[in-house]
mmCIF file of C-alpha atoms in Angstrom:
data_model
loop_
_atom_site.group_PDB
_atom_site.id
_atom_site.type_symbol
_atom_site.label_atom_id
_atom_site.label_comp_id
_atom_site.label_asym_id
_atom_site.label_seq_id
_atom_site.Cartn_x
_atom_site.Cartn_y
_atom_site.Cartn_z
ATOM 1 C CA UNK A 1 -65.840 -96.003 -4.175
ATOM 2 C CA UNK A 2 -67.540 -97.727 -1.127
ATOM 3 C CA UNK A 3 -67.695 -96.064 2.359
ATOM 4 C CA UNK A 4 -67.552 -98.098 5.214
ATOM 5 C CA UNK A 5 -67.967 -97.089 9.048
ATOM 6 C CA UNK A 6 -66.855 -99.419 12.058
ATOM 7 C CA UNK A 7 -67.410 -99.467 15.919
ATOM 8 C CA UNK A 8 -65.498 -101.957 18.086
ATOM 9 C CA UNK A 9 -68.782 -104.122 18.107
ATOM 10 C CA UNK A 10 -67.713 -105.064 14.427
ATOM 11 C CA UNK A 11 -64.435 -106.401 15.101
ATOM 12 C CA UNK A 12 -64.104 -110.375 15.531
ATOM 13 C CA UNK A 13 -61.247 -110.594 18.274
ATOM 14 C CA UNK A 14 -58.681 -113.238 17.844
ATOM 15 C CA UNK A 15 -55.108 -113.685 19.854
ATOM 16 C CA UNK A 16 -52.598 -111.587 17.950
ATOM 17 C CA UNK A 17 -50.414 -114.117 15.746
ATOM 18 C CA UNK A 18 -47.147 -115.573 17.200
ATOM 19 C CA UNK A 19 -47.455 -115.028 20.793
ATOM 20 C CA UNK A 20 -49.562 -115.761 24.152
ATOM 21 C CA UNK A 21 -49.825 -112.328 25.538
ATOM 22 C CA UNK A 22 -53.314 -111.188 26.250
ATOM 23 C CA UNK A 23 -53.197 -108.811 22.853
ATOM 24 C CA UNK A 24 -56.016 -109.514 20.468
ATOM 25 C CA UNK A 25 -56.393 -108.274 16.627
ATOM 26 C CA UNK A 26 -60.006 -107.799 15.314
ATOM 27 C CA UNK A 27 -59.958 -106.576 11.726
ATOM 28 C CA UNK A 28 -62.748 -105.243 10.135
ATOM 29 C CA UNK A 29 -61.463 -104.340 6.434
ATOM 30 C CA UNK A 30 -58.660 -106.331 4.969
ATOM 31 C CA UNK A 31 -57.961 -108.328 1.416
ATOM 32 C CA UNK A 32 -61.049 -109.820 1.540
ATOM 33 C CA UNK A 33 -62.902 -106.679 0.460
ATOM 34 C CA UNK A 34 -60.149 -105.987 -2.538
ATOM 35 C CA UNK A 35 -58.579 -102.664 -0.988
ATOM 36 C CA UNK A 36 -55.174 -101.564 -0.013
ATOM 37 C CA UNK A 37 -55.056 -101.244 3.793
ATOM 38 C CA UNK A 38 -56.035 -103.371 6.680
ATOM 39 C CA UNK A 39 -58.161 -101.866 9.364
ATOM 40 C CA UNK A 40 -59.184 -102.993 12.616
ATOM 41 C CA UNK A 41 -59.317 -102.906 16.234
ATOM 42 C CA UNK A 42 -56.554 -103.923 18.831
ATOM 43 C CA UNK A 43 -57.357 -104.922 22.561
ATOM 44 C CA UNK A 44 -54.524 -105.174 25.039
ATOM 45 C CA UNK A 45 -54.872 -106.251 28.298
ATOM 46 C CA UNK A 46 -53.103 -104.518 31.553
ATOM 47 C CA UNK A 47 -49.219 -104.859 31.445
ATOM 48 C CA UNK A 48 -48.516 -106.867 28.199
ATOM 49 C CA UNK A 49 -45.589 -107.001 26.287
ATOM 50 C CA UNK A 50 -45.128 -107.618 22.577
ATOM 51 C CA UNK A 51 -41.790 -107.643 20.636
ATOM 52 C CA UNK A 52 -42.094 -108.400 17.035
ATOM 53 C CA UNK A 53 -40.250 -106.706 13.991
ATOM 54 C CA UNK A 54 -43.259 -104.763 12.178
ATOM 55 C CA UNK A 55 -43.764 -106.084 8.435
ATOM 56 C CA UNK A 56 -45.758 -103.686 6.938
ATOM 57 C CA UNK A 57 -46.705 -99.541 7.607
ATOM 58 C CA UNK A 58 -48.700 -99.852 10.651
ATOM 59 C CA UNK A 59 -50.243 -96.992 12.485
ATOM 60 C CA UNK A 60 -52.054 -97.232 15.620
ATOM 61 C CA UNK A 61 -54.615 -94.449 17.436
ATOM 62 C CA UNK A 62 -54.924 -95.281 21.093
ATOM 63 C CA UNK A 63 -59.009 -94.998 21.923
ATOM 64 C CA UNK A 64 -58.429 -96.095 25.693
ATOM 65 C CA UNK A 65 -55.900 -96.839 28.161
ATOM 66 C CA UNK A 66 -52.249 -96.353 26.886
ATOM 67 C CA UNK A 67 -49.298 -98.214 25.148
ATOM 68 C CA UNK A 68 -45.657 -96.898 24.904
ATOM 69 C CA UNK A 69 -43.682 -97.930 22.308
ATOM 70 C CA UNK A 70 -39.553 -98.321 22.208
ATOM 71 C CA UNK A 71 -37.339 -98.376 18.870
ATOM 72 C CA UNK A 72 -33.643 -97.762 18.615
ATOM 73 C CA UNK A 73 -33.736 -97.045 22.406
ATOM 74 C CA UNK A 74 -36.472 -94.569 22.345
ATOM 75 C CA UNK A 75 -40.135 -94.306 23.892
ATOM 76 C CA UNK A 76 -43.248 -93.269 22.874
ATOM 77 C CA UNK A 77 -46.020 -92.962 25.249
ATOM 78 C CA UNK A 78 -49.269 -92.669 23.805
ATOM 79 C CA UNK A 79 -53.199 -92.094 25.003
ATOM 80 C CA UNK A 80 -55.891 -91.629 23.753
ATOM 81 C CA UNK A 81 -56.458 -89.642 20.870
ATOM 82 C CA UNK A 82 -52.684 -89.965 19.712
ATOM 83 C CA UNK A 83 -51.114 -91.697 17.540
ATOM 84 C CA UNK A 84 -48.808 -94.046 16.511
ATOM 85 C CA UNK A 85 -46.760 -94.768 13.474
ATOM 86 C CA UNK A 86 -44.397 -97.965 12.685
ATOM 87 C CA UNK A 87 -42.508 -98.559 9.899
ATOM 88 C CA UNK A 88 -42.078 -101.842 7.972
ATOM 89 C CA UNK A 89 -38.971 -103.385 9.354
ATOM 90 C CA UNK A 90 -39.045 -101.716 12.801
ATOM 91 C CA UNK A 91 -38.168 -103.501 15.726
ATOM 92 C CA UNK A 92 -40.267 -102.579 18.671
ATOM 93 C CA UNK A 93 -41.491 -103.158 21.962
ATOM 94 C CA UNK A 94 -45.047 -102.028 22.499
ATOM 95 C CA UNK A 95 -45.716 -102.145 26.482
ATOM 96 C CA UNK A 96 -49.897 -101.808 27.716
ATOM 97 C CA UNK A 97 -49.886 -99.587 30.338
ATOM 98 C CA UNK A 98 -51.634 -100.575 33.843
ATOM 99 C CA UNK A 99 -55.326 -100.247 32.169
ATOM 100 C CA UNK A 100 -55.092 -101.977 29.124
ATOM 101 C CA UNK A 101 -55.416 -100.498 25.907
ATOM 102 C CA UNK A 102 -57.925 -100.399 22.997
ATOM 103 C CA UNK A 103 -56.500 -99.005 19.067
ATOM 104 C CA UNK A 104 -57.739 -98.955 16.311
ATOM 105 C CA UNK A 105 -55.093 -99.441 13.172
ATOM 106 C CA UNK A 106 -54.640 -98.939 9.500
ATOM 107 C CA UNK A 107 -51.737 -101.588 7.736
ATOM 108 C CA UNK A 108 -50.447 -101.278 4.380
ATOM 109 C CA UNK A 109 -50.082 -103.325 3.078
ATOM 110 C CA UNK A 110 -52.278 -106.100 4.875
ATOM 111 C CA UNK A 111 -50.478 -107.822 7.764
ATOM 112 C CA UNK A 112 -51.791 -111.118 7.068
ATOM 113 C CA UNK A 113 -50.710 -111.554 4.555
ATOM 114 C CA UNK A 114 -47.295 -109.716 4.984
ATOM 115 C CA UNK A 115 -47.038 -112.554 8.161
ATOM 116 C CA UNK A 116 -47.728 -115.534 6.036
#
């Protein structure tokens, strides 16, 4: 087994996939290293919005700032240290709060390639 350990300095930002909000994706495991799960960092700027239907198990732990997420007409608020878990097939609304937000997130399986 290989062990791995990752700061935010590791992560190689890039717009998150299908939309123009300032929300940015910066994995730092994924397929290319043969395992499982996708990890990585997530970087939201102040007041964004993203509504997308999650494809894979995706779970989120807020370092800064906050998000709240809404499913089926419920919200989660979360900061940091908490946690937050979507299910594949989900639709949700994940809202940055007024400071932004920084996660870091585990996918299974990756989201790449569940997206492609």
């Amino acid at each position: 087994m290989t062990v791995y350990k990752f700061a935010l300095a590791d992560a190689s930002f890039e717009r998150s996939p299908g939309q123009q909000a300032d929300i940015f994706t910066g994995n730092v495991l994924d397929q290319r290293h043969g395992g499982p799960v996708t990890v990585g960092f997530g970087r939201y700027g102040p007041n964004q919005i993203l509504e997308t239907t999650i494809a894979v198990h995706d779970t989120m732990v807020i370092l800064e700032g906050g998000l709240s997420v809404t499913s089926n007409g419920e919200t989660f608020n979360a900061g940091p240290g908490e946690i937050i878990a979507m299910q594949d097939g989900d639709r949700v609304t994940i809202r940055s709060h007024e400071d932004g937000a920084v996660t870091a997130y585990v996918t299974y399986p990756h989201w790449q390639e569940a997206e492609s």
